[in-house]
């Protein structure tokens, strides 16, 4: 019989991911802030828990994917949090992109309760969640990772163990740091092409396969050119991630001027009211000439 | 009978490119600042010209690939330059990465002499030159482009007409601008991974195929990790290109803070004596903690 699983956080990502666990035959217990978001899963056979604490009483395997580090704190460490009631031998897996130091703290608290926790943030977006093709970066005790691996495989395709608690979050920070500065380069190259009177599509033909090539150049420039700023990944969430990365780099005594510049420009974009756009909306700043100098 | 071709500039790039023209059966006349660099081609049947002006008297198709915009000025506009003696109907093709406004000026001067010029900078590095797989970005009169295309095909694989005079250089600037900021992201992501105690190779497994993926992440991080700072593309040449791009963006009234930051850091790297390293050596600044804040 398949193992009973708890799942907390049924946003765009979590809803798809929980659905894969249910579809694979796992009895599922769910909790999310807005109960209506659980309707489809409940109809599909999932059970409802009144709180994270209530859920942890019933499940020794729990996945969470919520919004901000404060939400993670609430779900794990709050008055009705998972850590309050978790059973010995339980494994709690946080898939939110969150603070590495919070992941380390939760791991210590879980261990004190006779259980374990993993930090396992993902990349691949809503499409990756829907198609179960996510990249999952895992930190925590290796034996807990191995026990959870079959379940992670139901949600992702590229699942990599990165090291002790916090390492999954740190790896995700590397991902966001690489993206941050590259977004500047992609927007500036496109803005330059437009200002110089070139055909941007023709420029892409010349440069996308070479040393300037990147996922963002190939996937986001066509959207920028089409004035399509619909969110694949929200500006507001990218700002959250970059702020965590900048804070974490600071704690590691590492200067990251490219990241800081990107964070500043994205905050400027959000201040102009575009926080619910996709990250490609950074091009708006360059279009409007509002970007300013470094 | 194959058309007689002039070729000026036999550095790492030019030597391979001229060799392809010769190998295809074109009678070749060459000039380069350091005559010894021509030895192999002369042995292979190429003829020597005493100056650009002497070369332009003998050839109505001329390719040039030299170092800096000042070299281009010397070769085209100098007292013994190509423009002094070029024959009506000639087509001059500058493949140096150089100033877009200089390309426009040369195009006007060539037209005044009854000829035409193209700006056709390349990407793909010494390997692309050797394997005739360069990307060539062409600006200038379209009919001149069409006449020259069969020769460009002997040197490159991706040959794209970008528009009127200067457009090839502008396109190359887009390429360098995209690379510039991405190098910051790649170095910062790698430095973060090292500071956080992750295994960088394992981090790459998680992030290289997704939204953070880029040519630089895949090709340059392994060299950074191996302390291999041998030049694929020289720091000093990248600084030249970025300075042209920044100046050109400025003339186009476009702010490019990412490019400016990258240029500043690369200049700092050169000031430390690493101008003859490859561009991946930017990682040295992050390793040494000398990068500073934006």
XYZ file of C-alpha atoms in Angstrom:
588
model
C 0.000 0.000 0.000
C 1.263 3.463 -0.873
C 2.382 5.704 1.937
C 0.116 8.417 3.322
C 1.419 11.887 2.512
C 0.666 15.344 3.835
C 0.843 18.352 1.494
C 0.688 22.013 2.473
C 0.425 24.878 0.010
C -1.820 24.492 -3.026
C -0.819 27.451 -5.166
C -0.041 27.121 -8.857
C 2.976 24.938 -8.115
C 1.731 22.964 -5.129
C -1.599 22.070 -6.670
C 0.023 20.293 -9.607
C 2.659 18.632 -7.427
C 0.120 17.303 -4.892
C -1.965 16.063 -7.788
C 0.916 13.890 -9.020
C 1.260 12.275 -5.578
C -2.473 11.576 -5.443
C -2.512 10.241 -9.006
C 0.275 7.814 -8.094
C -1.990 6.274 -5.468
C -0.735 7.962 -2.318
C -3.463 8.713 0.241
C -3.169 12.488 0.593
C -3.970 14.883 3.432
C -3.891 18.548 2.481
C -3.906 21.954 4.094
C -3.709 25.368 2.487
C -4.574 28.885 3.594
C -7.448 29.264 1.150
C -9.545 26.096 1.423
C -11.241 26.587 -1.968
C -7.915 25.862 -3.638
C -8.141 22.304 -2.296
C -11.581 21.593 -3.814
C -10.371 19.616 -6.827
C -7.965 17.471 -4.789
C -10.598 16.809 -2.108
C -12.978 15.729 -4.848
C -10.209 13.436 -6.096
C -10.009 11.696 -2.731
C -7.649 13.852 -0.650
C -8.565 14.542 2.967
C -8.552 17.961 4.612
C -6.571 18.840 7.740
C -7.612 21.809 9.880
C -4.026 23.038 10.379
C -0.390 22.055 9.798
C -0.325 20.671 13.333
C -3.409 18.562 12.664
C -1.830 17.304 9.466
C 1.459 16.336 11.119
C -0.454 14.156 13.603
C -1.693 12.040 10.724
C 1.248 11.961 8.294
C 4.912 11.044 8.712
C 5.785 12.342 5.247
C 4.925 15.993 4.666
C 5.661 18.297 1.714
C 5.262 22.060 1.879
C 5.479 24.729 -0.797
C 4.259 28.124 0.301
C 5.131 31.740 -0.568
C 7.616 33.569 1.600
C 10.028 32.613 4.396
C 7.489 34.075 6.865
C 4.943 31.563 5.555
C 7.456 28.765 6.061
C 7.995 29.949 9.627
C 4.255 29.996 10.234
C 3.704 26.510 8.771
C 6.629 24.930 10.602
C 7.221 26.987 13.719
C 3.875 28.729 14.312
C 1.454 27.946 17.167
C -0.290 25.414 14.917
C 2.834 24.465 13.008
C 4.146 21.111 11.866
C 6.922 21.012 14.461
C 4.369 21.160 17.276
C 2.969 17.695 16.589
C 5.375 15.920 14.248
C 5.760 12.215 15.013
C 9.173 10.642 15.639
C 10.518 9.249 12.374
C 8.705 11.836 10.312
C 10.323 13.550 7.345
C 9.227 17.099 6.511
C 10.190 18.455 3.072
C 10.024 22.173 2.365
C 9.976 22.897 -1.365
C 9.462 26.650 -0.988
C 12.351 28.826 -2.127
C 13.303 30.203 1.270
C 16.176 31.243 3.530
C 19.026 28.738 3.858
C 19.507 29.631 7.519
C 15.813 29.009 8.214
C 16.168 25.567 6.608
C 19.087 24.818 8.934
C 17.059 25.969 11.938
C 14.063 23.829 10.996
C 16.341 20.832 10.459
C 17.676 21.219 14.009
C 14.174 21.551 15.438
C 12.932 18.516 13.506
C 15.864 16.492 14.790
C 15.034 17.554 18.346
C 11.567 16.033 17.836
C 13.053 12.760 16.621
C 12.368 13.442 12.965
C 14.138 14.899 9.964
C 13.607 17.677 7.485
C 14.809 18.403 3.955
C 14.994 21.652 2.047
C 14.101 20.884 -1.546
C 13.308 23.994 -3.605
C 12.515 23.574 -7.254
C 12.986 25.275 -10.588
C 10.977 24.788 -13.741
C 7.929 26.944 -13.004
C 4.254 26.103 -13.268
C 4.874 24.183 -16.459
C 7.536 22.040 -14.788
C 5.122 21.398 -11.908
C 2.317 20.443 -14.312
C 4.510 18.155 -16.386
C 6.379 16.722 -13.367
C 9.627 17.854 -14.960
C 10.899 20.067 -12.137
C 14.514 20.343 -11.111
C 14.640 19.604 -7.356
C 17.675 20.679 -5.276
C 17.831 18.807 -2.002
C 19.602 19.574 1.263
C 19.443 17.600 4.521
C 20.333 14.146 5.849
C 21.174 11.845 2.954
C 19.186 8.909 4.335
C 16.081 11.090 4.562
C 16.686 12.144 0.946
C 16.866 8.520 -0.128
C 13.619 7.681 1.612
C 11.868 10.628 -0.023
C 13.386 10.214 -3.477
C 10.614 7.989 -4.925
C 8.070 10.686 -4.050
C 10.218 13.488 -5.465
C 10.447 11.508 -8.684
C 6.689 11.802 -9.033
C 7.093 15.609 -9.123
C 10.389 16.209 -10.908
C 12.867 14.849 -13.427
C 16.172 16.267 -12.269
C 16.533 15.547 -8.578
C 19.974 16.249 -7.144
C 21.237 15.846 -3.589
C 23.288 18.948 -2.773
C 24.491 18.320 0.790
C 23.498 18.990 4.412
C 20.535 21.100 5.563
C 20.372 24.424 3.745
C 22.248 23.150 0.687
C 19.101 22.859 -1.409
C 18.280 26.500 -0.693
C 21.856 27.562 -1.332
C 21.774 25.795 -4.692
C 18.532 27.546 -5.605
C 20.215 30.845 -4.705
C 22.977 30.027 -7.207
C 20.253 29.524 -9.807
C 18.616 32.875 -9.041
C 21.946 34.712 -8.887
C 22.901 33.432 -12.344
C 19.507 34.473 -13.714
C 19.562 37.930 -12.093
C 22.553 39.415 -13.906
C 21.750 37.594 -17.123
C 18.373 39.343 -17.207
C 20.262 42.648 -17.291
C 22.358 41.455 -20.214
C 19.374 40.151 -22.140
C 17.341 43.341 -21.636
C 20.275 45.599 -22.450
C 21.147 43.661 -25.603
C 17.546 43.838 -26.782
C 17.199 47.520 -25.894
C 20.439 48.238 -27.740
C 19.191 46.381 -30.822
C 15.992 48.440 -30.806
C 17.807 51.748 -30.285
C 20.297 50.937 -33.068
C 17.475 50.255 -35.508
C 18.208 46.551 -35.908
C 15.572 43.842 -36.305
C 15.742 42.058 -32.934
C 14.656 38.716 -34.430
C 17.502 38.947 -36.929
C 19.944 39.792 -34.155
C 18.808 36.668 -32.295
C 19.607 34.605 -35.392
C 23.189 35.819 -35.151
C 23.785 35.635 -31.419
C 21.533 33.066 -29.748
C 23.574 29.988 -30.624
C 26.955 31.359 -29.520
C 28.700 32.670 -26.431
C 25.848 35.108 -25.726
C 23.282 32.320 -25.759
C 21.124 31.570 -22.750
C 17.755 30.183 -21.770
C 16.526 33.710 -21.069
C 17.708 35.043 -24.431
C 15.912 32.252 -26.254
C 12.739 32.067 -24.173
C 12.109 35.555 -22.819
C 13.179 37.902 -25.642
C 10.348 36.729 -27.923
C 7.898 37.568 -25.103
C 9.501 40.977 -24.549
C 9.207 41.695 -28.262
C 5.540 40.688 -28.233
C 4.851 42.938 -25.207
C 3.847 39.734 -23.444
C 4.603 40.340 -19.777
C 2.349 37.571 -18.416
C 3.991 35.852 -15.468
C 5.825 32.621 -15.993
C 7.666 33.664 -12.862
C 6.401 36.701 -10.914
C 8.536 39.830 -10.456
C 7.514 39.890 -6.775
C 8.729 36.333 -6.198
C 11.983 36.976 -8.018
C 12.551 40.005 -5.788
C 11.931 37.811 -2.742
C 14.464 35.269 -3.988
C 17.098 37.870 -4.884
C 16.680 39.544 -1.496
C 17.278 36.201 0.226
C 20.289 35.578 -2.009
C 21.754 39.038 -1.346
C 21.244 38.664 2.392
C 22.725 35.186 2.357
C 25.728 36.289 0.261
C 26.268 39.083 2.730
C 26.308 36.602 5.617
C 28.861 34.562 3.632
C 31.013 37.723 3.211
C 30.605 37.589 -0.559
C 30.098 40.727 -2.645
C 27.609 40.281 -5.472
C 27.354 43.624 -7.285
C 25.538 42.157 -10.289
C 22.868 40.645 -8.061
C 22.524 43.884 -6.122
C 22.093 45.890 -9.315
C 19.447 43.476 -10.611
C 17.612 43.562 -7.284
C 17.618 47.361 -7.326
C 16.210 47.503 -10.864
C 13.540 44.884 -10.163
C 12.460 46.800 -7.055
C 12.214 49.919 -9.195
C 10.020 47.936 -11.612
C 7.801 46.743 -8.754
C 7.551 50.304 -7.431
C 6.125 51.260 -10.802
C 3.323 48.722 -10.254
C 4.638 45.757 -12.242
C 5.190 43.305 -9.388
C 2.637 40.855 -10.783
C 4.229 40.766 -14.232
C 6.638 38.046 -15.284
C 10.371 38.588 -14.858
C 10.741 39.495 -18.565
C 8.977 42.777 -17.679
C 12.370 44.174 -16.654
C 12.527 45.184 -20.314
C 9.822 47.773 -19.520
C 12.393 49.794 -17.567
C 14.745 49.864 -20.538
C 11.914 50.688 -22.924
C 10.811 53.577 -20.760
C 14.347 54.888 -20.340
C 13.801 54.762 -16.569
C 16.631 52.411 -15.851
C 19.286 54.955 -14.901
C 22.962 54.379 -14.437
C 24.711 51.976 -12.114
C 38.744 30.942 -62.255
C 38.373 31.891 -58.604
C 38.464 35.553 -57.727
C 41.625 37.182 -56.408
C 41.217 38.256 -52.778
C 43.154 40.564 -50.497
C 43.413 39.762 -46.790
C 44.775 42.044 -44.069
C 45.382 40.954 -40.476
C 46.852 37.517 -39.827
C 46.355 37.127 -36.091
C 44.865 33.988 -34.550
C 41.530 34.642 -36.268
C 42.683 36.094 -39.579
C 45.299 33.438 -40.235
C 42.727 30.638 -40.165
C 40.184 32.636 -42.149
C 42.645 33.591 -44.897
C 43.744 29.964 -45.020
C 40.185 28.858 -45.870
C 40.029 31.318 -48.779
C 43.356 30.086 -50.092
C 42.376 26.437 -49.645
C 39.236 27.066 -51.687
C 41.417 28.083 -54.616
C 41.283 31.870 -54.380
C 44.520 33.625 -55.366
C 45.372 35.502 -52.183
C 47.315 38.708 -51.531
C 48.104 39.351 -47.881
C 49.375 42.109 -45.656
C 49.855 42.123 -41.901
C 51.866 44.242 -39.504
C 54.242 41.439 -38.549
C 55.383 39.825 -41.793
C 56.494 36.566 -40.105
C 52.863 35.778 -39.408
C 52.307 35.461 -43.145
C 55.072 32.872 -43.674
C 52.812 29.816 -43.822
C 50.324 31.419 -46.195
C 53.107 32.727 -48.471
C 54.535 29.230 -48.576
C 51.065 28.026 -49.523
C 50.999 30.319 -52.543
C 49.752 33.670 -51.212
C 51.471 36.847 -52.413
C 52.723 39.638 -50.194
C 51.656 43.278 -50.502
C 53.856 46.028 -49.067
C 50.918 47.996 -47.587
C 47.131 48.129 -47.554
C 47.317 50.697 -50.349
C 49.507 48.385 -52.420
C 47.074 45.545 -51.778
C 44.001 47.531 -52.811
C 45.636 48.299 -56.166
C 45.699 44.572 -56.932
C 42.456 43.284 -55.391
C 38.830 44.335 -55.749
C 37.745 42.073 -52.871
C 39.483 42.769 -49.578
C 38.911 41.328 -46.101
C 40.385 42.855 -42.963
C 40.453 41.643 -39.371
C 42.753 43.600 -37.109
C 42.789 44.529 -33.420
C 41.384 47.859 -32.382
C 39.342 50.615 -34.062
C 42.586 52.619 -34.372
C 44.040 49.754 -36.407
C 40.974 49.800 -38.639
C 41.429 53.542 -39.127
C 45.080 53.000 -40.017
C 44.351 50.173 -42.473
C 41.471 52.001 -44.194
C 42.065 55.713 -43.715
C 45.805 55.930 -43.040
C 48.367 57.428 -45.444
C 48.908 53.957 -46.921
C 45.353 52.829 -46.342
C 42.956 50.866 -48.545
C 40.798 53.876 -49.314
C 43.750 55.652 -50.929
C 43.962 53.287 -53.868
C 40.780 51.236 -53.931
C 39.501 50.543 -57.454
C 35.953 51.448 -58.503
C 33.702 48.435 -57.999
C 35.777 47.127 -55.113
C 34.196 45.694 -51.986
C 36.081 46.057 -48.687
C 34.939 43.884 -45.787
C 36.016 44.693 -42.240
C 35.596 41.711 -39.927
C 37.217 43.405 -36.924
C 34.909 44.097 -33.983
C 35.014 47.877 -34.176
C 33.014 51.073 -33.791
C 29.664 51.173 -35.620
C 30.132 54.870 -36.430
C 33.548 54.179 -37.936
C 31.948 51.505 -40.138
C 29.418 54.077 -41.343
C 32.189 56.565 -42.076
C 34.242 54.037 -44.038
C 31.137 53.030 -45.995
C 30.636 56.645 -47.054
C 34.284 57.031 -48.029
C 34.247 53.779 -50.008
C 31.141 54.946 -51.853
C 32.878 58.237 -52.701
C 35.616 56.183 -54.370
C 33.075 54.251 -56.412
C 33.270 51.126 -54.292
C 31.453 49.604 -51.328
C 32.295 48.395 -47.863
C 30.732 45.955 -45.422
C 31.140 45.640 -41.668
C 31.122 41.943 -40.851
C 32.376 41.172 -37.349
C 32.344 37.588 -36.183
C 31.786 35.493 -33.102
C 32.959 31.977 -32.438
C 36.565 32.585 -31.426
C 39.739 30.980 -32.693
C 38.039 27.604 -32.796
C 35.231 28.969 -34.961
C 37.831 30.523 -37.251
C 39.769 27.257 -37.489
C 36.674 25.169 -38.158
C 35.053 27.764 -40.454
C 32.027 27.763 -38.164
C 31.989 31.472 -37.312
C 28.849 33.522 -36.899
C 29.191 36.545 -39.238
C 27.021 39.639 -38.714
C 26.929 41.793 -41.806
C 26.060 45.454 -42.319
C 26.232 47.448 -45.558
C 24.666 47.499 -49.022
C 22.695 44.296 -49.559
C 23.984 43.762 -53.089
C 27.558 43.940 -51.845
C 26.634 41.387 -49.171
C 25.240 39.064 -51.818
C 28.387 39.306 -53.897
C 30.582 38.549 -50.912
C 28.396 35.817 -49.412
C 30.112 32.875 -51.187
C 33.432 33.975 -49.681
C 31.953 34.480 -46.216
C 30.586 30.955 -46.426
C 34.152 29.679 -46.669
C 34.824 31.235 -43.250
C 31.581 30.855 -41.317
C 28.421 28.852 -40.923
C 25.914 31.368 -39.637
C 26.043 34.401 -41.896
C 23.265 36.920 -41.324
C 22.606 40.214 -43.075
C 21.699 42.741 -40.374
C 21.017 45.935 -42.313
C 22.786 49.073 -43.578
C 26.386 50.071 -42.791
C 27.163 49.764 -39.088
C 24.481 47.127 -38.465
C 26.983 44.281 -38.326
C 28.932 46.125 -35.627
C 25.745 47.012 -33.765
C 24.721 43.348 -33.785
C 28.109 42.329 -32.431
C 27.629 44.915 -29.671
C 24.349 43.187 -28.746
C 26.297 39.945 -28.487
C 28.946 41.474 -26.208
C 26.360 43.282 -24.087
C 24.475 40.029 -23.452
C 27.719 38.283 -22.518
C 28.947 41.088 -20.239
C 26.237 40.946 -17.583
C 25.895 37.202 -17.846
C 29.557 36.848 -16.882
C 28.707 38.630 -13.626
C 25.870 36.202 -12.954
C 27.971 33.157 -13.754
C 30.879 34.291 -11.572
C 28.626 35.312 -8.694
C 26.687 32.040 -8.796
C 29.915 30.058 -8.747
C 31.454 32.200 -6.003
C 28.279 31.798 -3.949
C 28.380 28.014 -4.395
C 31.981 27.932 -3.182
C 31.304 30.226 -0.208
C 28.239 28.184 0.798
C 30.261 24.973 0.808
C 28.450 23.370 -2.107
C 30.093 21.198 -4.754
C 30.014 23.461 -7.826
C 29.803 20.537 -10.254
C 26.754 19.244 -8.398
C 25.193 22.707 -8.493
C 25.694 22.764 -12.264
C 23.798 19.461 -12.513
C 20.821 21.182 -10.924
C 20.873 24.536 -12.674
C 22.545 24.330 -16.073
C 19.588 22.927 -18.000
C 16.990 25.392 -16.677
C 16.275 29.114 -16.656
C 19.789 29.883 -15.358
C 21.395 28.008 -18.227
C 23.750 29.715 -20.647
C 26.703 29.055 -22.905
C 28.992 30.721 -20.362
C 27.669 28.656 -17.457
C 28.231 25.447 -19.391
C 31.530 26.289 -21.049
C 33.386 28.672 -18.746
C 32.533 27.454 -15.225
C 34.460 24.194 -15.711
C 37.514 26.273 -16.707
C 37.076 28.568 -13.698
C 36.894 25.531 -11.427
C 40.058 24.110 -12.971
C 41.886 27.451 -12.526
C 42.226 27.422 -16.305
C 42.352 31.071 -17.318
C 43.909 30.521 -20.749
C 42.407 32.862 -23.293
C 39.656 31.651 -25.529
C 38.788 35.331 -25.732
C 41.192 37.870 -24.198
C 40.163 40.122 -21.300
C 41.793 43.073 -23.089
C 39.736 42.508 -26.234
C 36.529 42.098 -24.277
C 37.258 45.411 -22.545
C 37.759 47.022 -25.960
C 34.422 45.637 -27.156
C 32.538 46.649 -24.017
C 34.012 50.152 -24.162
C 32.801 50.491 -27.766
C 29.391 49.157 -26.752
C 29.109 51.526 -23.777
C 30.146 54.496 -25.889
C 27.769 53.501 -28.649
C 24.874 52.963 -26.199
C 25.598 56.384 -24.784
C 25.367 57.921 -28.263
C 22.042 56.122 -28.688
C 20.825 57.626 -25.358
C 20.504 54.175 -23.824
C 21.496 53.453 -20.221
C 23.224 50.082 -19.764
C 24.097 49.777 -16.069
C 24.842 46.045 -16.310
C 27.324 46.626 -19.114
C 28.916 49.517 -17.226
C 29.335 47.400 -14.107
C 30.898 44.549 -16.096
C 33.252 46.967 -17.853
C 34.321 48.436 -14.528
C 35.060 45.002 -13.044
C 36.948 43.814 -16.125
C 39.051 46.974 -16.062
C 39.798 46.266 -12.414
C 40.860 42.754 -13.436
C 43.125 44.151 -16.169
C 44.600 46.639 -13.704
C 45.626 43.659 -11.591
C 47.619 42.345 -14.548
C 45.204 39.811 -16.002
C 44.498 41.484 -19.344
C 45.952 38.566 -21.298
C 43.808 35.983 -19.527
C 40.569 34.662 -20.988
C 37.279 36.320 -20.031
C 36.544 33.550 -17.502
C 39.283 35.112 -15.363
C 36.688 37.531 -14.001
C 36.174 34.791 -11.439
C 39.596 35.725 -10.006
C 38.107 38.986 -8.681
C 35.378 37.100 -6.841
C 37.849 34.537 -5.529
C 40.105 37.258 -4.184
C 37.226 39.155 -2.605
C 38.369 42.238 -4.535
C 35.154 42.724 -6.423
C 33.561 45.337 -4.172
C 30.008 46.561 -4.216
C 28.092 48.131 -7.060
